[in-house]
């Protein structure tokens, strides 16, 4: 497309109403009225006009009148959101506004959401009732030296006009709390390529269509295999879909990837998608002989059809879709293929992520693309106000969806547990979102359809919402950024645990491929029996025990079904929690391993029972530790109740039941969500295991795990189950132990431990 000019960029298709915004002969209203700055009665500000545009007074809506007598704004024909939504089927601008209504917005920001224990997916901007009753109008405002805005303003109450004199903001003249805005950026003068903000659309168009740009991205990153772990042997998926173009749509055939004559380096594309509530077509045992003969293209759901067509457009003939390449009613095949996901995604030519699709029927991009709306105003007001030339391009974008966190992280696909590995492991991903495509590889740059500049979304090792693909695959990156392996692993676990799963038995299976690749990249002995244990690594213990349930964690509570019977994740594993977890891993930043583990218990043994290999479903397990553990009595009443975290006093007891030390106002977090909400009935006895402390014999902070004893006759002596955690300050393990061991006392009683060191007073105990 060499030599493409601005004039060659086709304008977007607009409805007659939206066309009128740019082609009418309206006069600017409210000139010199600057919201929140301009006071009523003040002289006009010629440098900061806020002209508002309307069509007429006769469109069925009373014009809004400023509370202090400022000139009225004119009504907008799409004065209900429902009308706007109906028009969005054919109008790019209406659709852009509708998408803003439907988008999920973070309640604060991703970091704050995490620290307050909330998932970073946000909430809908408007409730259904608000949308149903909203009325509005449109206006434009400009600020000198800044991007102009096209504003769709809606009032969420039907009687907003009648109540405009009640509770009125004297500056704006509108009732506070009843106004909702959708603000779109307007970039004028795209032919003036000297302006950086106006360059990128033309530059992208010069590089060809979106398909051509994605193909160029694949070509430029064709050496991605250099970043993959050398210990992972390349292999083709067990089954693949073979695609052939045809006049009425591609032909689709299931082939045996393992036993076919395909070269091992044959490129294939993988699809990452959400199943939703139903899957219209699946590979089941009864169709195993049918699918190799052909699958009717029209019988595939829209997302699968779009993925097949896109695969062929990118010059690839093979596609992998889980529901069509894994026998869904075969437990043995499912388990076998689940163990091979590391290879399937890591060696894929590209992974297509149907980010915006809630189910297979919605297609890859349910909304028109790209989100940028191109118009060429003929109304003289634009020319007079901004100096546009007749026929010059005006580019309108939704700034909200230019943010990777809003477009991708909050997308429906990325709320599901199984899809975490599909992004983290795939060296190259094409994200198909509402209105725009994004793509990225093993690197910092994330590209989108409407920009040549890479987005620098924060996915560093400290990210709490999105995996850092570069640090995941690249050990040199970790060394350069001083990122300990234990720290990165904890962040991956925390990110994954915020996602939803349907079946409890899948909890660690859906994370197994991530674990396998992380272990191989990091140099952990992945193939050694017992190295990977229920979501943690023996080589990285005891760091993997230092987690706490996030306060306010909005968890997905998975009720065990019949298929979950017999699958039990040990209580000491973060994977036993349905919801957000945070890790207390500051000690992992210390220099040597000895320095890191000082103040932590010693790991004696770890055993986990799995099905189908170390990364398969977990049936049970235990960990045996040696270190300081105390019996305590936690107060019945909370001294403070903040953000659903109980701040309680507790007393350390001696073996004879007497009080050894009193802690005041400590923060207790129980792993059971419901029990954190209810007041305890009585002063509660439990056990406090010191997991990490700053110092042995002086005042400092400590992180402890709360345990309850398991019935002696059931599991043997010295057996506990984790029930929570706490952070507290005290005068060190040495002095606390001295307080406890008075008058011949010890910390625990007979039967509460496996073994005992009479010199240190430390115990050996088991957690199941």
XYZ file of C-alpha atoms in Angstrom:
768
model
C 0.000 0.000 0.000
C 2.866 2.280 -0.710
C 1.906 5.900 -1.240
C -1.470 5.696 0.553
C -2.850 9.159 1.249
C -5.290 10.306 3.875
C -7.962 10.668 1.225
C -7.655 6.930 0.530
C -8.796 6.040 4.055
C -12.498 5.254 3.739
C -14.820 7.041 6.171
C -16.804 4.970 8.645
C -20.425 4.102 8.034
C -22.641 6.359 10.166
C -26.373 6.545 10.673
C -28.256 9.638 9.500
C -28.346 11.058 13.022
C -24.608 10.783 13.641
C -23.932 12.047 10.149
C -25.869 15.150 11.104
C -23.382 15.890 13.893
C -20.688 16.456 11.275
C -22.721 17.647 8.304
C -25.242 19.975 9.934
C -25.237 23.721 10.209
C -25.486 23.994 13.962
C -24.338 26.959 15.950
C -22.094 26.497 18.969
C -23.897 26.864 22.292
C -22.516 27.734 25.752
C -19.541 29.544 24.275
C -17.184 30.528 27.082
C -18.831 28.185 29.577
C -16.049 26.074 31.117
C -17.309 23.319 33.390
C -15.872 23.290 36.939
C -13.746 26.335 36.139
C -16.028 28.970 34.625
C -18.379 30.442 37.220
C -21.833 31.716 36.246
C -21.723 35.387 35.444
C -18.007 35.441 34.674
C -16.903 36.909 31.344
C -16.341 34.474 28.437
C -12.953 32.813 28.166
C -11.944 32.989 24.481
C -9.146 30.445 24.967
C -11.271 27.718 26.545
C -14.614 27.591 24.767
C -16.889 24.619 25.297
C -19.252 24.750 22.348
C -22.154 22.305 22.534
C -23.966 21.075 19.453
C -27.526 19.853 19.044
C -29.963 19.363 16.187
C -33.250 21.016 17.165
C -35.769 21.380 19.942
C -38.378 19.132 18.384
C -36.980 15.635 18.952
C -39.115 14.692 21.892
C -36.854 15.806 24.706
C -36.863 18.982 26.718
C -33.630 20.911 26.247
C -31.487 21.113 29.343
C -31.370 24.578 30.831
C -28.448 25.762 32.899
C -29.496 26.455 36.475
C -28.183 30.015 36.320
C -29.639 30.995 32.990
C -26.858 29.993 30.630
C -27.976 29.275 27.033
C -29.627 25.869 26.637
C -28.036 22.873 24.959
C -30.035 21.272 22.192
C -31.381 17.755 22.338
C -29.861 14.744 20.634
C -32.098 12.437 18.567
C -30.595 9.233 20.008
C -31.824 10.390 23.359
C -32.171 6.948 24.919
C -29.465 4.323 25.191
C -31.805 1.693 23.794
C -32.213 3.710 20.583
C -28.460 4.104 20.441
C -27.999 0.364 20.894
C -30.404 -0.431 18.074
C -28.623 1.978 15.747
C -25.246 0.496 16.657
C -25.867 -2.484 14.404
C -25.145 -0.286 11.372
C -23.438 2.841 12.731
C -19.780 2.755 13.797
C -20.132 5.777 16.073
C -23.260 4.518 17.838
C -21.569 1.154 18.318
C -18.494 2.799 19.837
C -20.661 4.602 22.372
C -22.637 1.447 23.182
C -19.417 -0.477 23.814
C -18.450 2.158 26.358
C -21.746 1.577 28.164
C -21.223 -2.175 28.240
C -17.524 -2.163 29.183
C -16.306 -3.145 32.627
C -14.461 -0.359 34.397
C -12.054 -0.971 37.299
C -13.431 0.225 40.592
C -10.110 1.897 41.202
C -7.067 0.529 39.462
C -5.527 -2.881 39.072
C -2.974 -2.502 41.875
C -5.478 -1.055 44.332
C -8.053 -3.685 43.456
C -5.489 -6.367 44.224
C -4.338 -4.865 47.498
C -7.953 -4.555 48.657
C -8.647 -8.134 47.693
C -10.785 -7.580 44.605
C -10.504 -9.115 41.208
C -9.289 -6.567 38.641
C -12.149 -7.156 36.240
C -14.129 -4.104 37.308
C -17.835 -3.472 37.133
C -20.317 -2.324 34.516
C -20.421 1.453 34.226
C -24.199 1.511 34.333
C -26.825 -0.738 35.808
C -29.623 -2.058 33.609
C -32.241 0.147 35.200
C -30.085 3.226 34.668
C -29.622 2.400 30.997
C -33.315 1.737 30.565
C -34.345 5.160 31.823
C -31.467 7.289 30.569
C -31.930 10.273 28.267
C -29.246 12.441 26.792
C -27.715 14.732 24.234
C -24.355 15.243 22.541
C -21.914 18.106 22.598
C -18.310 18.896 21.759
C -15.834 20.751 23.910
C -12.289 21.844 23.269
C -9.429 22.965 25.445
C -6.485 24.823 24.093
C -3.536 22.536 23.460
C -5.512 19.395 24.319
C -7.454 16.760 22.429
C -11.026 17.777 21.671
C -13.864 15.650 22.999
C -17.107 14.444 21.534
C -19.326 13.861 24.558
C -22.475 11.761 24.729
C -24.131 12.895 27.963
C -26.945 10.917 29.528
C -29.032 11.585 32.607
C -29.968 8.438 34.450
C -33.272 9.635 35.895
C -36.414 10.067 33.809
C -37.327 13.239 35.703
C -33.928 14.868 35.450
C -35.323 17.965 33.713
C -38.045 18.519 36.294
C -35.563 18.201 39.134
C -32.868 20.384 37.674
C -33.402 23.031 40.359
C -33.081 20.508 43.180
C -29.622 19.685 44.460
C -28.090 21.580 41.552
C -24.358 22.008 41.189
C -24.043 25.819 40.904
C -21.021 25.530 38.616
C -22.318 23.029 36.112
C -26.027 23.514 36.614
C -26.761 19.788 36.762
C -28.008 17.617 39.524
C -25.010 15.909 41.072
C -24.794 12.154 40.621
C -27.278 11.830 37.762
C -24.985 12.538 34.815
C -23.099 9.899 32.863
C -20.676 10.796 30.086
C -19.113 8.821 27.276
C -16.174 10.902 26.111
C -14.537 10.186 22.776
C -11.278 11.725 21.595
C -11.406 13.765 18.387
C -8.129 14.017 16.479
C -8.376 16.676 13.820
C -6.199 17.190 10.793
C -4.927 13.679 10.135
C -3.294 14.935 6.959
C -0.967 17.000 9.137
C 1.521 14.198 9.774
C 3.777 16.582 11.699
C 1.479 15.989 14.664
C 2.569 12.822 16.416
C -0.924 11.934 17.610
C -2.154 12.071 14.015
C 0.607 10.034 12.442
C -0.143 6.524 13.452
C -3.331 5.807 11.530
C -1.733 6.763 8.224
C 1.417 4.834 9.106
C -0.626 1.729 9.858
C -2.578 2.039 6.651
C 0.715 2.253 4.787
C 1.610 -1.150 6.240
C -1.493 -2.816 4.866
C -4.589 -4.453 6.285
C -4.813 -5.842 9.797
C -4.220 -9.353 8.436
C -1.101 -8.152 6.639
C 0.180 -6.442 9.774
C -0.394 -9.551 11.895
C 1.416 -11.623 9.247
C 4.287 -9.157 9.339
C 4.400 -9.462 13.144
C 4.616 -13.250 12.802
C 7.403 -12.937 10.264
C 9.361 -10.474 12.435
C 9.112 -12.789 15.470
C 9.721 -16.069 13.666
C 12.735 -16.816 15.889
C 10.563 -17.102 19.023
C 11.811 -20.650 19.640
C 15.137 -19.275 20.882
C 13.389 -18.149 24.085
C 11.761 -21.514 24.791
C 13.271 -23.990 27.265
C 15.682 -26.301 25.499
C 14.616 -29.228 27.687
C 11.093 -29.147 26.244
C 10.942 -31.461 23.233
C 8.964 -30.097 20.309
C 6.062 -32.279 19.235
C 2.854 -31.813 17.319
C -0.491 -32.037 19.137
C -2.090 -35.461 19.237
C -4.877 -34.243 16.943
C -5.226 -31.246 14.638
C -7.889 -29.803 12.375
C -6.756 -29.741 8.750
C -8.247 -26.822 6.836
C -8.709 -26.499 3.089
C -10.219 -23.395 1.445
C -13.379 -23.962 -0.546
C -15.953 -21.916 -2.486
C -18.614 -22.223 0.237
C -16.230 -22.109 3.164
C -13.252 -24.140 4.333
C -13.400 -27.909 4.638
C -12.413 -29.127 8.098
C -10.997 -32.564 8.847
C -9.641 -34.056 12.072
C -6.220 -35.646 11.591
C -3.824 -37.593 13.792
C -0.995 -35.158 14.427
C 1.172 -37.686 16.229
C 1.068 -40.439 13.564
C 0.673 -38.407 10.379
C 3.409 -37.696 7.889
C 3.588 -34.046 8.961
C 6.990 -32.529 9.548
C 7.623 -31.811 13.231
C 8.031 -28.113 12.401
C 4.635 -27.836 10.669
C 3.023 -24.608 11.876
C -0.369 -24.782 13.563
C -2.533 -22.177 15.260
C -4.249 -22.716 18.617
C -7.560 -21.164 19.660
C -8.121 -19.861 23.182
C -11.832 -19.441 23.848
C -14.467 -19.564 26.548
C -16.881 -22.487 26.503
C -19.735 -20.589 28.144
C -22.667 -22.671 29.330
C -22.832 -24.953 26.310
C -20.583 -26.339 23.618
C -22.602 -26.950 20.421
C -20.124 -29.386 18.892
C -17.519 -31.588 20.590
C -15.280 -34.512 19.835
C -16.784 -37.490 21.647
C -16.027 -41.174 21.305
C -19.016 -41.827 19.066
C -17.788 -39.216 16.530
C -14.130 -40.237 16.567
C -14.510 -42.073 13.258
C -16.741 -39.360 11.737
C -14.610 -36.235 12.194
C -11.603 -37.485 10.143
C -13.940 -37.659 7.144
C -14.949 -34.040 7.548
C -16.786 -31.617 9.830
C -19.456 -29.496 8.149
C -18.225 -25.913 8.303
C -21.732 -24.558 8.787
C -22.137 -26.765 11.859
C -19.244 -25.060 13.612
C -20.103 -22.188 15.987
C -19.210 -18.662 14.847
C -15.998 -18.385 16.875
C -14.660 -21.633 15.385
C -15.606 -20.574 11.852
C -13.912 -17.199 12.298
C -10.788 -18.865 13.697
C -10.631 -21.316 10.776
C -11.006 -18.543 8.199
C -8.377 -16.413 9.945
C -5.977 -19.357 10.121
C -6.192 -19.805 6.359
C -5.833 -16.056 5.757
C -2.559 -16.171 7.696
C -1.294 -18.931 5.411
C -1.589 -21.782 7.941
C -3.519 -25.004 7.297
C -3.732 -26.519 10.768
C -5.809 -25.425 13.751
C -6.050 -26.785 17.303
C -9.293 -26.334 19.251
C -9.600 -28.130 22.583
C -13.245 -29.198 22.244
C -12.593 -30.727 18.795
C -9.129 -32.200 19.432
C -9.626 -33.806 22.871
C -12.144 -36.607 23.389
C -14.487 -34.927 25.828
C -16.186 -38.051 27.186
C -12.938 -39.960 27.723
C -11.371 -39.375 31.136
C -8.123 -41.039 30.071
C -7.769 -38.973 26.884
C -8.644 -35.762 28.716
C -6.033 -36.475 31.386
C -3.389 -37.393 28.797
C -4.001 -34.260 26.747
C -4.129 -32.007 29.811
C -0.551 -33.076 30.568
C 0.511 -32.000 27.036
C -0.825 -28.434 27.109
C 2.674 -27.076 27.756
C 3.792 -28.350 24.363
C 0.552 -27.449 22.530
C 0.668 -23.746 23.401
C 4.410 -23.222 23.695
C 5.089 -24.457 20.166
C 2.026 -22.943 18.500
C 2.707 -20.693 15.512
C 0.155 -18.296 17.035
C -2.612 -18.450 19.618
C -5.841 -16.701 18.649
C -7.522 -15.460 21.815
C -11.271 -14.885 21.477
C -11.025 -12.330 24.276
C -14.426 -10.687 23.830
C -16.418 -13.873 23.283
C -18.479 -15.214 26.169
C -19.236 -18.437 24.300
C -18.423 -20.068 20.936
C -21.494 -18.580 19.247
C -20.416 -14.923 19.452
C -17.503 -14.953 16.980
C -13.989 -13.588 17.349
C -14.971 -9.913 17.213
C -18.642 -9.446 18.064
C -18.375 -5.699 17.356
C -17.203 -3.830 14.239
C -13.504 -3.105 13.872
C -11.523 -0.985 14.113
C -12.828 1.104 16.975
C -11.441 4.255 15.384
C -14.253 6.117 13.553
C -13.236 8.113 10.450
C -15.399 11.035 9.314
C -14.916 14.028 7.003
C -17.006 16.903 8.380
C -18.697 19.252 5.954
C -20.188 21.467 8.647
C -18.520 24.826 8.544
C -18.381 25.025 12.346
C -15.576 22.464 12.459
C -13.675 24.404 9.844
C -14.250 27.728 11.596
C -13.468 26.456 15.111
C -10.495 24.215 14.356
C -9.233 25.302 11.000
C -10.029 22.019 9.261
C -9.886 21.974 5.523
C -12.936 20.759 3.593
C -12.785 16.967 3.256
C -10.098 16.652 5.909
C -10.223 13.517 8.081
C -11.512 13.701 11.624
C -10.569 10.640 13.664
C -12.693 9.669 16.685
C -11.428 7.111 19.170
C -12.562 5.688 22.474
C -9.633 6.358 24.815
C -10.883 3.812 27.309
C -10.284 0.907 24.959
C -6.827 2.091 24.044
C -5.785 0.767 27.448
C -4.606 -2.832 27.411
C -5.851 -3.363 30.936
C -9.368 -2.370 29.967
C -9.546 -4.082 26.584
C -7.712 -7.337 27.418
C -7.282 -7.906 31.147
C -10.972 -7.193 31.793
C -12.192 -9.234 28.812
C -14.534 -12.206 29.438
C -11.953 -14.769 28.286
C -9.480 -13.722 30.947
C -11.793 -14.507 33.824
C -11.511 -18.238 33.225
C -8.905 -20.422 34.898
C -8.085 -22.600 31.882
C -7.174 -19.618 29.714
C -4.373 -18.396 31.998
C -1.922 -20.976 30.631
C -3.039 -20.261 27.086
C -1.741 -16.694 27.302
C 1.229 -17.276 29.609
C 2.688 -20.105 27.504
C 1.943 -18.928 23.975
C 4.963 -17.079 22.555
C 2.678 -15.052 20.265
C -0.957 -14.122 20.868
C -3.561 -12.313 18.779
C -6.201 -10.838 21.099
C -9.545 -10.419 19.324
C -11.448 -7.899 21.419
C -14.572 -5.887 20.840
C -13.759 -3.390 18.137
C -10.022 -3.938 17.789
C -7.286 -6.552 17.587
C -4.124 -6.535 19.703
C -1.058 -8.750 19.423
C 2.127 -9.392 21.362
C 4.990 -11.834 21.688
C 7.738 -12.574 24.201
C 8.628 -8.988 24.860
C 7.412 -5.715 26.301
C 5.597 -4.414 23.236
C 1.847 -4.893 22.809
C 0.491 -3.664 19.480
C -3.004 -2.838 18.322
C -4.734 -2.189 15.022
C -4.959 1.581 15.343
C -1.450 2.429 16.518
C 2.121 1.926 15.393
C 3.428 2.556 18.910
C 3.823 -0.391 21.250
C 1.719 -0.215 24.406
C 3.843 -0.537 27.533
C 1.298 -2.235 29.769
C 2.871 -2.994 33.133
C 3.461 -6.729 33.212
C 6.632 -6.672 35.251
C 7.506 -9.328 37.811
C 5.449 -7.489 40.439
C 2.284 -7.485 38.319
C -0.717 -8.771 40.225
C -3.101 -9.205 37.333
C -1.254 -10.267 34.182
C 1.736 -12.561 33.624
C 5.066 -11.083 32.583
C 5.759 -13.232 29.527
C 9.304 -11.948 29.095
C 10.350 -12.722 32.681
C 8.516 -16.049 32.463
C 10.594 -17.271 29.543
C 13.809 -15.300 30.031
C 16.154 -15.973 32.961
C 18.401 -13.105 31.888
C 15.452 -10.758 32.275
C 14.963 -11.988 35.838
C 18.594 -11.420 36.698
C 18.564 -7.970 35.149
C 15.439 -6.942 37.067
C 16.558 -8.713 40.282
C 13.473 -10.916 40.270
C 13.811 -14.019 42.485
C 12.329 -17.206 41.062
C 10.165 -17.663 44.163
C 8.748 -14.163 43.777
C 7.792 -14.633 40.127
C 6.198 -17.998 40.914
C 4.136 -16.493 43.721
C 2.848 -13.779 41.388
C 1.867 -16.343 38.760
C -0.035 -18.327 41.384
C -1.807 -15.206 42.669
C -2.778 -14.127 39.138
C -4.154 -17.553 38.293
C -6.074 -17.943 41.541
C -8.254 -14.939 40.719
C -9.854 -16.828 37.836
C -12.916 -19.049 37.811
C -13.143 -22.786 37.218
C -16.172 -25.013 36.917
C -14.680 -28.195 38.384
C -12.642 -28.266 41.575
C -10.542 -31.204 40.384
C -9.251 -29.024 37.521
C -7.703 -26.432 39.848
C -4.092 -27.591 39.566
C -4.507 -29.339 36.216
C -5.312 -26.031 34.508
C -2.139 -24.575 36.006
C 0.056 -27.618 35.354
C 1.411 -26.511 31.980
C 2.483 -23.164 33.465
C 4.249 -25.048 36.228
C 5.984 -27.369 33.778
C 7.372 -24.567 31.600
C 8.322 -22.416 34.589
C 10.253 -25.328 36.060
C 12.130 -26.040 32.852
C 12.985 -22.383 32.212
C 14.102 -21.915 35.808
C 16.203 -25.078 35.863
C 14.200 -26.868 38.557
C 14.351 -30.684 38.526
C 10.906 -31.022 36.952
C 11.298 -34.735 36.219
C 12.339 -35.621 39.790
C 9.458 -37.286 41.671
C 8.106 -35.044 44.426
C 9.719 -31.832 43.120
C 6.413 -30.250 42.098
C 3.918 -30.571 44.910
C 0.359 -29.255 44.672
C 1.171 -25.800 43.330
C 4.573 -25.295 44.898
C 8.143 -26.452 44.392
C 10.178 -28.345 46.898
C 13.249 -26.409 45.762
C 11.479 -23.119 46.547
C 10.038 -24.145 49.913
C 9.227 -22.916 52.454
C 8.371 -19.769 50.457
C 5.395 -21.479 48.849
C 3.678 -21.679 52.242
C 3.704 -17.924 52.839
C 0.313 -16.940 51.495
C -2.782 -15.336 52.930
C -6.335 -14.967 51.708
C -6.934 -11.489 50.298
C -9.327 -9.417 52.381
C -12.554 -8.718 50.493
C -11.597 -11.448 48.015
C -14.606 -11.990 45.769
C -14.029 -15.642 45.274
C -15.679 -18.147 43.017
C -17.032 -20.735 45.425
C -16.881 -24.082 43.648
C -19.179 -26.640 45.198
C -17.650 -30.096 44.747
C -19.617 -32.253 42.332
C -19.592 -35.989 41.848
C -16.548 -35.713 39.571
C -14.618 -33.979 42.389
C -15.095 -36.760 44.925
C -11.745 -38.088 46.034
C -9.767 -35.028 44.862
C -8.486 -33.025 47.846
C -5.904 -30.254 47.604
C -3.825 -30.048 50.815
C -4.710 -27.143 53.097
C -1.144 -25.778 53.010
C -1.384 -25.144 49.246
C -2.678 -21.821 47.884
C -4.666 -23.886 45.395
C -6.985 -25.003 48.205
C -8.448 -21.474 48.125
C -11.127 -20.356 45.669
C -10.170 -16.729 45.247
C -7.418 -14.198 45.559
C -4.320 -14.966 47.627
C -1.397 -12.731 48.510
C 2.119 -13.897 49.272
C 4.362 -12.796 52.103
C 7.589 -13.227 50.140
C 9.733 -10.225 51.006
C 12.338 -12.579 52.451
C 12.953 -13.970 48.969
C 14.746 -10.709 48.158
C 17.591 -11.460 50.568
C 20.993 -12.471 49.239
C 21.789 -16.126 49.935
C 19.501 -19.088 50.445
C 20.630 -19.261 54.069
C 19.724 -15.617 54.593
C 16.396 -16.093 52.854
C 15.332 -19.047 54.994
C 16.553 -17.717 58.323
C 13.580 -17.540 60.651
C 11.606 -20.133 58.658
C 10.795 -23.760 59.541
C 12.832 -26.555 57.986
C 11.117 -28.764 55.427
C 11.471 -32.422 56.414
C 9.269 -34.091 53.805
C 6.626 -33.334 51.171
C 4.387 -35.920 49.569
C 1.481 -35.402 47.191
C -0.730 -38.020 45.547
C -1.697 -37.123 41.966
C -3.403 -38.838 39.080
C -1.667 -39.156 35.733
C 1.619 -37.494 36.689
C 2.875 -34.642 38.897
C 0.750 -32.037 37.086
C -2.473 -34.044 37.177
C -5.430 -33.813 39.589
C -4.424 -33.933 43.254
C -5.953 -36.531 45.567
C -4.201 -35.521 48.770
C -0.853 -34.880 50.358
C 1.072 -33.626 53.357
C 4.094 -31.602 54.338
C 6.266 -32.261 57.398
C 8.041 -29.292 58.984
C 10.362 -28.720 61.918
C 10.274 -25.375 63.672
C 8.581 -23.217 66.311
C 4.887 -23.842 66.848
C 2.682 -22.655 69.733
C -0.780 -23.306 71.101
C -2.720 -20.059 71.355
C -6.096 -18.753 72.453
C -7.553 -16.068 70.197
C -9.956 -13.563 71.744
C -13.665 -13.911 71.081
C -14.222 -10.264 70.219
C -12.427 -8.379 67.512
C -10.828 -5.159 68.692
C -11.337 -3.728 65.254
C -13.209 -4.912 62.193
C -11.638 -3.406 59.096
C -12.238 -4.557 55.544
C -13.552 -7.895 56.824
C -10.208 -8.684 58.483
C -10.400 -9.478 62.215
C -7.872 -7.665 64.379
C -7.760 -9.720 67.567
C -5.631 -10.205 70.592
C -4.281 -13.677 71.333
C -2.466 -15.427 74.152
C 0.374 -17.934 73.782
C -0.206 -20.857 76.156
C 2.163 -23.201 77.923
C 1.680 -26.957 77.979
C -0.004 -26.685 81.393
C -2.512 -24.150 80.035
C -1.040 -21.083 81.717
C -0.496 -17.851 79.780
C 3.041 -17.176 78.524
C 2.674 -14.062 76.352
C -0.115 -11.749 75.287
C -0.302 -10.303 71.787
C -2.579 -7.342 71.259
C -4.481 -6.272 68.155
C -3.136 -8.808 65.683
C -4.579 -9.207 62.187
C -6.169 -12.635 61.726
C -7.284 -13.871 58.327
C -9.072 -17.198 58.200
C -8.976 -19.151 54.959
C -12.690 -19.932 55.141
C -14.489 -16.915 53.681
C -17.694 -17.386 55.675
C -15.948 -17.791 59.010
C -14.167 -14.486 58.469
C -17.531 -12.776 58.270
C -19.065 -14.281 61.387
C -18.065 -13.459 64.938
C -16.431 -16.344 66.765
C -18.676 -17.882 69.403
C -15.977 -18.235 72.064
C -12.321 -17.606 72.744
C -10.842 -19.989 70.235
C -7.868 -22.304 70.692
C -5.669 -22.982 67.698
C -2.016 -23.328 66.830
C 0.371 -20.705 65.548
C 3.257 -21.855 63.357
C 5.981 -19.255 62.825
C 6.561 -19.288 59.054
C 8.929 -16.299 58.856
C 10.234 -13.746 61.325
C 12.614 -10.815 61.131
C 14.763 -11.779 64.132
C 15.126 -14.566 66.662
C 15.891 -12.533 69.771
C 14.742 -8.970 69.229
C 11.551 -7.129 68.424
C 10.273 -7.534 64.857
C 7.508 -8.669 62.547
C 6.455 -12.244 61.889
C 4.216 -14.096 59.497
C 2.504 -17.117 60.999
C 0.172 -19.819 59.753
C -2.852 -20.703 61.893
C -3.538 -24.422 62.321
C -6.138 -26.641 63.901
C -5.407 -30.098 65.221
C -6.686 -33.155 63.352
C -8.137 -35.890 65.531
C -5.281 -38.026 66.862
C -6.846 -41.382 66.091
C -7.625 -40.357 62.526
C -4.267 -39.324 61.107
C -1.748 -40.012 63.849
C -0.192 -37.582 66.295
C 1.131 -34.133 65.443
C -1.184 -33.706 62.453
C -2.692 -30.300 61.644
C -4.793 -28.584 59.026
C -4.212 -25.001 57.968
C -7.099 -22.625 58.758
C -5.620 -19.135 58.267
C -2.684 -16.782 58.745
C -1.630 -13.683 60.646
C 0.961 -10.939 60.642
C 2.066 -9.751 64.084
C 4.909 -8.083 65.974
C 6.685 -9.678 68.921
C 10.026 -9.862 70.689
C 11.497 -12.776 68.725
C 11.270 -16.574 68.768
C 14.110 -16.983 71.263
C 12.542 -14.805 73.973
C 9.062 -16.171 73.298
C 10.364 -19.706 73.675
C 12.017 -18.699 76.934
C 8.695 -17.324 78.209
C 6.926 -20.565 77.301
C 9.511 -22.951 78.796
C 9.140 -21.810 82.397
C 8.680 -24.200 85.283
C 9.295 -27.252 83.101
C 6.658 -26.326 80.521
C 6.885 -26.677 76.752
C 4.919 -25.192 73.864
C 2.917 -28.330 73.019
C 1.501 -31.245 74.931
C 2.079 -34.953 74.355
C 0.354 -36.149 71.198
C 0.464 -32.742 69.542
C 3.752 -33.351 67.730
C 5.697 -36.028 65.883
C 9.138 -35.267 67.302
C 10.758 -32.733 69.627
C 14.169 -31.063 69.949
C 14.736 -30.640 73.663
C 17.535 -28.120 73.105
C 15.676 -25.616 70.940
C 12.144 -26.463 71.967
C 11.159 -26.822 68.294
C 8.796 -29.523 67.038
C 8.303 -31.753 64.020
C 4.693 -31.779 62.807
C 2.590 -32.602 59.766
C 0.120 -30.424 57.834
C -2.383 -32.142 55.565
